[in-house]
Amino acid sequence: AGMNGTAIENFVCVIFNVSFMNCTWHVGRTATEDTQYFLYWRPSKKEDVTECQNYIKDNYGRHMGCRFQNVTIANINAYFLVNGSRSGQNIQPYEKKILLYQIELLLINSISDYIIVEKLTPPLNVSVNCTEASHRCSIWWQPPRTSHVKKSSCFKYEIVIETK
């Protein structure tokens, strides 16, 4: 259904600061200036499908993305639909059920033309205790805030020590 080449491409969502999510896309190859897109999503089977309330627009006023606030992802599955119209005719819909957080530390799930990423906060409450006599330092921290990782053992850290 819909005109060939009008479906969106390169669908990307980024989750940041635990509860915010931005989703963006490129217009279809044959999309014209009057093509308009609408994003709907459902974070879990138990929730209703909702339309984006805060669209990101290009110079033609076309919807090119969405900013979500207060996002909670209790499930690893999310459903996204982008449909729309141009000159009163339907465009090809873009529909994906995405398994979130499937690939280890970077939390990236990339299959064909979509990707979900979570940008983590830095580790919290970093503390350093150095003793001059032993020439040793101890460093403690808490894991970063995240929307879904419950085990601190899922994180790996790298410490870079610079001397002056």
PDB file of C-alpha atoms in Angstrom:
ATOM      1  CA  ALA A   1       0.000   0.000   0.000  1.00  0.00           C
ATOM      2  CA  GLY A   2       1.176   3.498  -0.741  1.00  0.00           C
ATOM      3  CA  MET A   3       3.444   4.920  -3.399  1.00  0.00           C
ATOM      4  CA  ASN A   4       6.817   3.192  -3.910  1.00  0.00           C
ATOM      5  CA  GLY A   5       9.828   4.920  -2.341  1.00  0.00           C
ATOM      6  CA  THR A   6       7.778   7.112  -0.014  1.00  0.00           C
ATOM      7  CA  ALA A   7       8.425   5.116   3.192  1.00  0.00           C
ATOM      8  CA  ILE A   8      10.960   6.581   5.609  1.00  0.00           C
ATOM      9  CA  GLU A   9      14.529   5.284   5.736  1.00  0.00           C
ATOM     10  CA  ASN A  10      17.294   5.116   8.361  1.00  0.00           C
ATOM     11  CA  PHE A  11      15.055   5.064  11.426  1.00  0.00           C
ATOM     12  CA  VAL A  12      17.141   5.785  14.566  1.00  0.00           C
ATOM     13  CA  CYS A  13      16.129   6.218  18.221  1.00  0.00           C
ATOM     14  CA  VAL A  14      18.429   7.410  20.995  1.00  0.00           C
ATOM     15  CA  ILE A  15      17.505   7.052  24.666  1.00  0.00           C
ATOM     16  CA  PHE A  16      19.332   9.479  26.971  1.00  0.00           C
ATOM     17  CA  ASN A  17      19.174  10.659  30.577  1.00  0.00           C
ATOM     18  CA  VAL A  18      17.189   7.504  31.339  1.00  0.00           C
ATOM     19  CA  SER A  19      13.747   8.774  30.328  1.00  0.00           C
ATOM     20  CA  PHE A  20      14.138  10.821  27.135  1.00  0.00           C
ATOM     21  CA  MET A  21      14.095   9.402  23.612  1.00  0.00           C
ATOM     22  CA  ASN A  22      14.648  11.040  20.230  1.00  0.00           C
ATOM     23  CA  CYS A  23      13.696   9.171  17.050  1.00  0.00           C
ATOM     24  CA  THR A  24      14.708  10.471  13.624  1.00  0.00           C
ATOM     25  CA  TRP A  25      14.458   9.299  10.019  1.00  0.00           C
ATOM     26  CA  HIS A  26      15.157  10.323   6.437  1.00  0.00           C
ATOM     27  CA  VAL A  27      12.348  10.964   3.992  1.00  0.00           C
ATOM     28  CA  GLY A  28      11.648   8.338   1.346  1.00  0.00           C
ATOM     29  CA  ARG A  29      13.555   8.435  -1.954  1.00  0.00           C
ATOM     30  CA  THR A  30      10.507   9.606  -3.903  1.00  0.00           C
ATOM     31  CA  ALA A  31       9.024  11.809  -1.176  1.00  0.00           C
ATOM     32  CA  THR A  32       8.077  15.314  -2.284  1.00  0.00           C
ATOM     33  CA  GLU A  33       7.921  18.530  -0.271  1.00  0.00           C
ATOM     34  CA  ASP A  34       4.244  17.934   0.545  1.00  0.00           C
ATOM     35  CA  THR A  35       4.875  14.468   2.064  1.00  0.00           C
ATOM     36  CA  GLN A  36       4.012  14.387   5.755  1.00  0.00           C
ATOM     37  CA  TYR A  37       4.939  11.638   8.208  1.00  0.00           C
ATOM     38  CA  PHE A  38       3.351  10.615  11.514  1.00  0.00           C
ATOM     39  CA  LEU A  39       5.073   8.458  14.147  1.00  0.00           C
ATOM     40  CA  TYR A  40       3.177   6.097  16.434  1.00  0.00           C
ATOM     41  CA  TRP A  41       4.730   3.830  19.028  1.00  0.00           C
ATOM     42  CA  ARG A  42       3.848   1.343  21.718  1.00  0.00           C
ATOM     43  CA  PRO A  43       6.523   0.598  24.346  1.00  0.00           C
ATOM     44  CA  SER A  44       4.848  -2.668  25.418  1.00  0.00           C
ATOM     45  CA  LYS A  45       1.916  -4.908  24.539  1.00  0.00           C
ATOM     46  CA  LYS A  46      -0.009  -3.665  27.573  1.00  0.00           C
ATOM     47  CA  GLU A  47       0.076  -0.019  26.497  1.00  0.00           C
ATOM     48  CA  ASP A  48      -1.895   1.794  23.824  1.00  0.00           C
ATOM     49  CA  VAL A  49      -0.308   3.063  20.630  1.00  0.00           C
ATOM     50  CA  THR A  50       0.344   6.803  20.914  1.00  0.00           C
ATOM     51  CA  GLU A  51       1.292   9.418  18.348  1.00  0.00           C
ATOM     52  CA  CYS A  52       4.298  11.662  18.749  1.00  0.00           C
ATOM     53  CA  GLN A  53       3.431  14.936  20.468  1.00  0.00           C
ATOM     54  CA  ASN A  54       6.683  16.816  19.746  1.00  0.00           C
ATOM     55  CA  TYR A  55       7.818  16.459  16.123  1.00  0.00           C
ATOM     56  CA  ILE A  56      11.202  17.533  14.740  1.00  0.00           C
ATOM     57  CA  LYS A  57      10.630  19.246  11.373  1.00  0.00           C
ATOM     58  CA  ASP A  58      12.748  19.979   8.305  1.00  0.00           C
ATOM     59  CA  ASN A  59      12.791  23.198   6.240  1.00  0.00           C
ATOM     60  CA  TYR A  60       9.615  22.099   4.403  1.00  0.00           C
ATOM     61  CA  GLY A  61       7.721  21.473   7.654  1.00  0.00           C
ATOM     62  CA  ARG A  62       7.876  17.704   7.168  1.00  0.00           C
ATOM     63  CA  HIS A  63       8.115  15.592  10.292  1.00  0.00           C
ATOM     64  CA  MET A  64      11.646  14.157  10.416  1.00  0.00           C
ATOM     65  CA  GLY A  65      11.685  12.891  13.984  1.00  0.00           C
ATOM     66  CA  CYS A  66      10.126  13.005  17.415  1.00  0.00           C
ATOM     67  CA  ARG A  67      11.187  13.956  20.954  1.00  0.00           C
ATOM     68  CA  PHE A  68       9.707  11.814  23.720  1.00  0.00           C
ATOM     69  CA  GLN A  69       9.777  12.638  27.439  1.00  0.00           C
ATOM     70  CA  ASN A  70       9.139  10.422  30.451  1.00  0.00           C
ATOM     71  CA  VAL A  71       9.846   7.264  28.468  1.00  0.00           C
ATOM     72  CA  THR A  72       9.759   4.056  30.459  1.00  0.00           C
ATOM     73  CA  ILE A  73      10.639   0.838  28.748  1.00  0.00           C
ATOM     74  CA  ALA A  74       9.564  -2.067  30.927  1.00  0.00           C
ATOM     75  CA  ASN A  75       9.732  -4.586  28.113  1.00  0.00           C
ATOM     76  CA  ILE A  76      12.417  -5.399  25.547  1.00  0.00           C
ATOM     77  CA  ASN A  77       9.953  -5.106  22.661  1.00  0.00           C
ATOM     78  CA  ALA A  78       8.774  -1.818  21.209  1.00  0.00           C
ATOM     79  CA  TYR A  79       6.518  -1.249  18.211  1.00  0.00           C
ATOM     80  CA  PHE A  80       6.996   1.719  15.850  1.00  0.00           C
ATOM     81  CA  LEU A  81       4.845   2.824  12.919  1.00  0.00           C
ATOM     82  CA  VAL A  82       5.481   5.785  10.623  1.00  0.00           C
ATOM     83  CA  ASN A  83       2.781   6.473   8.077  1.00  0.00           C
ATOM     84  CA  GLY A  84       1.550   9.562   6.308  1.00  0.00           C
ATOM     85  CA  SER A  85       0.341  11.072   3.069  1.00  0.00           C
ATOM     86  CA  ARG A  86       1.353  13.202   0.126  1.00  0.00           C
ATOM     87  CA  SER A  87      -1.048  15.101  -2.097  1.00  0.00           C
ATOM     88  CA  GLY A  88      -3.909  13.311  -0.366  1.00  0.00           C
ATOM     89  CA  GLN A  89      -2.514   9.842  -1.182  1.00  0.00           C
ATOM     90  CA  ASN A  90      -1.155   7.408   1.397  1.00  0.00           C
ATOM     91  CA  ILE A  91       2.567   6.754   1.528  1.00  0.00           C
ATOM     92  CA  GLN A  92       4.193   3.397   2.189  1.00  0.00           C
ATOM     93  CA  PRO A  93       4.071   2.755   5.948  1.00  0.00           C
ATOM     94  CA  TYR A  94       7.206   1.910   7.910  1.00  0.00           C
ATOM     95  CA  GLU A  95       6.445  -0.642  10.598  1.00  0.00           C
ATOM     96  CA  LYS A  96       8.929  -2.285  12.971  1.00  0.00           C
ATOM     97  CA  LYS A  97       8.718  -4.360  16.099  1.00  0.00           C
ATOM     98  CA  ILE A  98      12.131  -3.841  17.654  1.00  0.00           C
ATOM     99  CA  LEU A  99      13.868  -5.951  20.252  1.00  0.00           C
ATOM    100  CA  LEU A 100      15.633  -3.386  22.408  1.00  0.00           C
ATOM    101  CA  TYR A 101      18.945  -3.849  24.225  1.00  0.00           C
ATOM    102  CA  GLN A 102      19.921  -7.110  22.645  1.00  0.00           C
ATOM    103  CA  ILE A 103      23.611  -6.514  22.054  1.00  0.00           C
ATOM    104  CA  GLU A 104      25.830  -6.183  25.151  1.00  0.00           C
ATOM    105  CA  LEU A 105      27.414  -3.014  26.485  1.00  0.00           C
ATOM    106  CA  LEU A 106      26.654  -0.514  23.732  1.00  0.00           C
ATOM    107  CA  LEU A 107      22.990  -1.487  23.890  1.00  0.00           C
ATOM    108  CA  ILE A 108      22.615  -1.345  20.148  1.00  0.00           C
ATOM    109  CA  ASN A 109      20.159  -3.331  18.084  1.00  0.00           C
ATOM    110  CA  SER A 110      20.799  -2.757  14.404  1.00  0.00           C
ATOM    111  CA  ILE A 111      19.013  -4.783  11.756  1.00  0.00           C
ATOM    112  CA  SER A 112      18.754  -3.419   8.221  1.00  0.00           C
ATOM    113  CA  ASP A 113      17.689   0.219   8.497  1.00  0.00           C
ATOM    114  CA  TYR A 114      16.899   0.883  12.137  1.00  0.00           C
ATOM    115  CA  ILE A 115      18.906   1.268  15.305  1.00  0.00           C
ATOM    116  CA  ILE A 116      18.191   1.870  18.983  1.00  0.00           C
ATOM    117  CA  VAL A 117      20.927   3.282  21.212  1.00  0.00           C
ATOM    118  CA  GLU A 118      21.030   4.256  24.865  1.00  0.00           C
ATOM    119  CA  LYS A 119      23.551   6.938  25.769  1.00  0.00           C
ATOM    120  CA  LEU A 120      24.523   6.228  29.343  1.00  0.00           C
ATOM    121  CA  THR A 121      25.184   8.795  32.026  1.00  0.00           C
ATOM    122  CA  PRO A 122      28.703   8.814  33.503  1.00  0.00           C
ATOM    123  CA  PRO A 123      29.316   6.714  36.634  1.00  0.00           C
ATOM    124  CA  LEU A 124      27.844   8.337  39.737  1.00  0.00           C
ATOM    125  CA  ASN A 125      29.399   9.390  43.052  1.00  0.00           C
ATOM    126  CA  VAL A 126      33.009   8.898  42.017  1.00  0.00           C
ATOM    127  CA  SER A 127      35.342   8.969  45.048  1.00  0.00           C
ATOM    128  CA  VAL A 128      39.128   8.831  45.210  1.00  0.00           C
ATOM    129  CA  ASN A 129      41.262   8.186  48.298  1.00  0.00           C
ATOM    130  CA  CYS A 130      45.036   8.381  47.887  1.00  0.00           C
ATOM    131  CA  THR A 131      47.660   7.776  50.572  1.00  0.00           C
ATOM    132  CA  GLU A 132      51.075   9.362  50.192  1.00  0.00           C
ATOM    133  CA  ALA A 133      52.845   6.778  52.328  1.00  0.00           C
ATOM    134  CA  SER A 134      51.800   3.763  50.230  1.00  0.00           C
ATOM    135  CA  HIS A 135      51.647   5.639  46.901  1.00  0.00           C
ATOM    136  CA  ARG A 136      48.271   3.998  46.251  1.00  0.00           C
ATOM    137  CA  CYS A 137      44.831   5.270  45.402  1.00  0.00           C
ATOM    138  CA  SER A 138      41.433   3.660  45.777  1.00  0.00           C
ATOM    139  CA  ILE A 139      38.617   4.701  43.476  1.00  0.00           C
ATOM    140  CA  TRP A 140      34.892   3.953  44.007  1.00  0.00           C
ATOM    141  CA  TRP A 141      31.818   4.744  41.965  1.00  0.00           C
ATOM    142  CA  GLN A 142      28.247   3.704  41.341  1.00  0.00           C
ATOM    143  CA  PRO A 143      26.987   2.440  37.978  1.00  0.00           C
ATOM    144  CA  PRO A 144      25.437   4.927  35.560  1.00  0.00           C
ATOM    145  CA  ARG A 145      21.710   5.480  35.506  1.00  0.00           C
ATOM    146  CA  THR A 146      20.037   3.465  32.779  1.00  0.00           C
ATOM    147  CA  SER A 147      16.517   2.748  31.628  1.00  0.00           C
ATOM    148  CA  HIS A 148      16.778  -1.020  31.823  1.00  0.00           C
ATOM    149  CA  VAL A 149      20.045  -2.570  33.124  1.00  0.00           C
ATOM    150  CA  LYS A 150      19.504  -3.903  36.647  1.00  0.00           C
ATOM    151  CA  LYS A 151      22.832  -5.696  37.221  1.00  0.00           C
ATOM    152  CA  SER A 152      25.939  -3.615  37.868  1.00  0.00           C
ATOM    153  CA  SER A 153      28.015  -6.562  36.583  1.00  0.00           C
ATOM    154  CA  CYS A 154      26.784  -5.685  33.061  1.00  0.00           C
ATOM    155  CA  PHE A 155      29.086  -2.668  32.989  1.00  0.00           C
ATOM    156  CA  LYS A 156      32.782  -2.570  32.201  1.00  0.00           C
ATOM    157  CA  TYR A 157      34.855   0.460  33.105  1.00  0.00           C
ATOM    158  CA  GLU A 158      38.135   1.936  31.956  1.00  0.00           C
ATOM    159  CA  ILE A 159      40.166   4.195  34.201  1.00  0.00           C
ATOM    160  CA  VAL A 160      42.731   6.556  32.722  1.00  0.00           C
ATOM    161  CA  ILE A 161      45.229   7.911  35.247  1.00  0.00           C
ATOM    162  CA  GLU A 162      47.264  10.921  34.259  1.00  0.00           C
ATOM    163  CA  THR A 163      50.205  12.140  36.294  1.00  0.00           C
ATOM    164  CA  LYS A 164      51.287  15.747  36.388  1.00  0.00           C
TER     165      LYS A 164
END
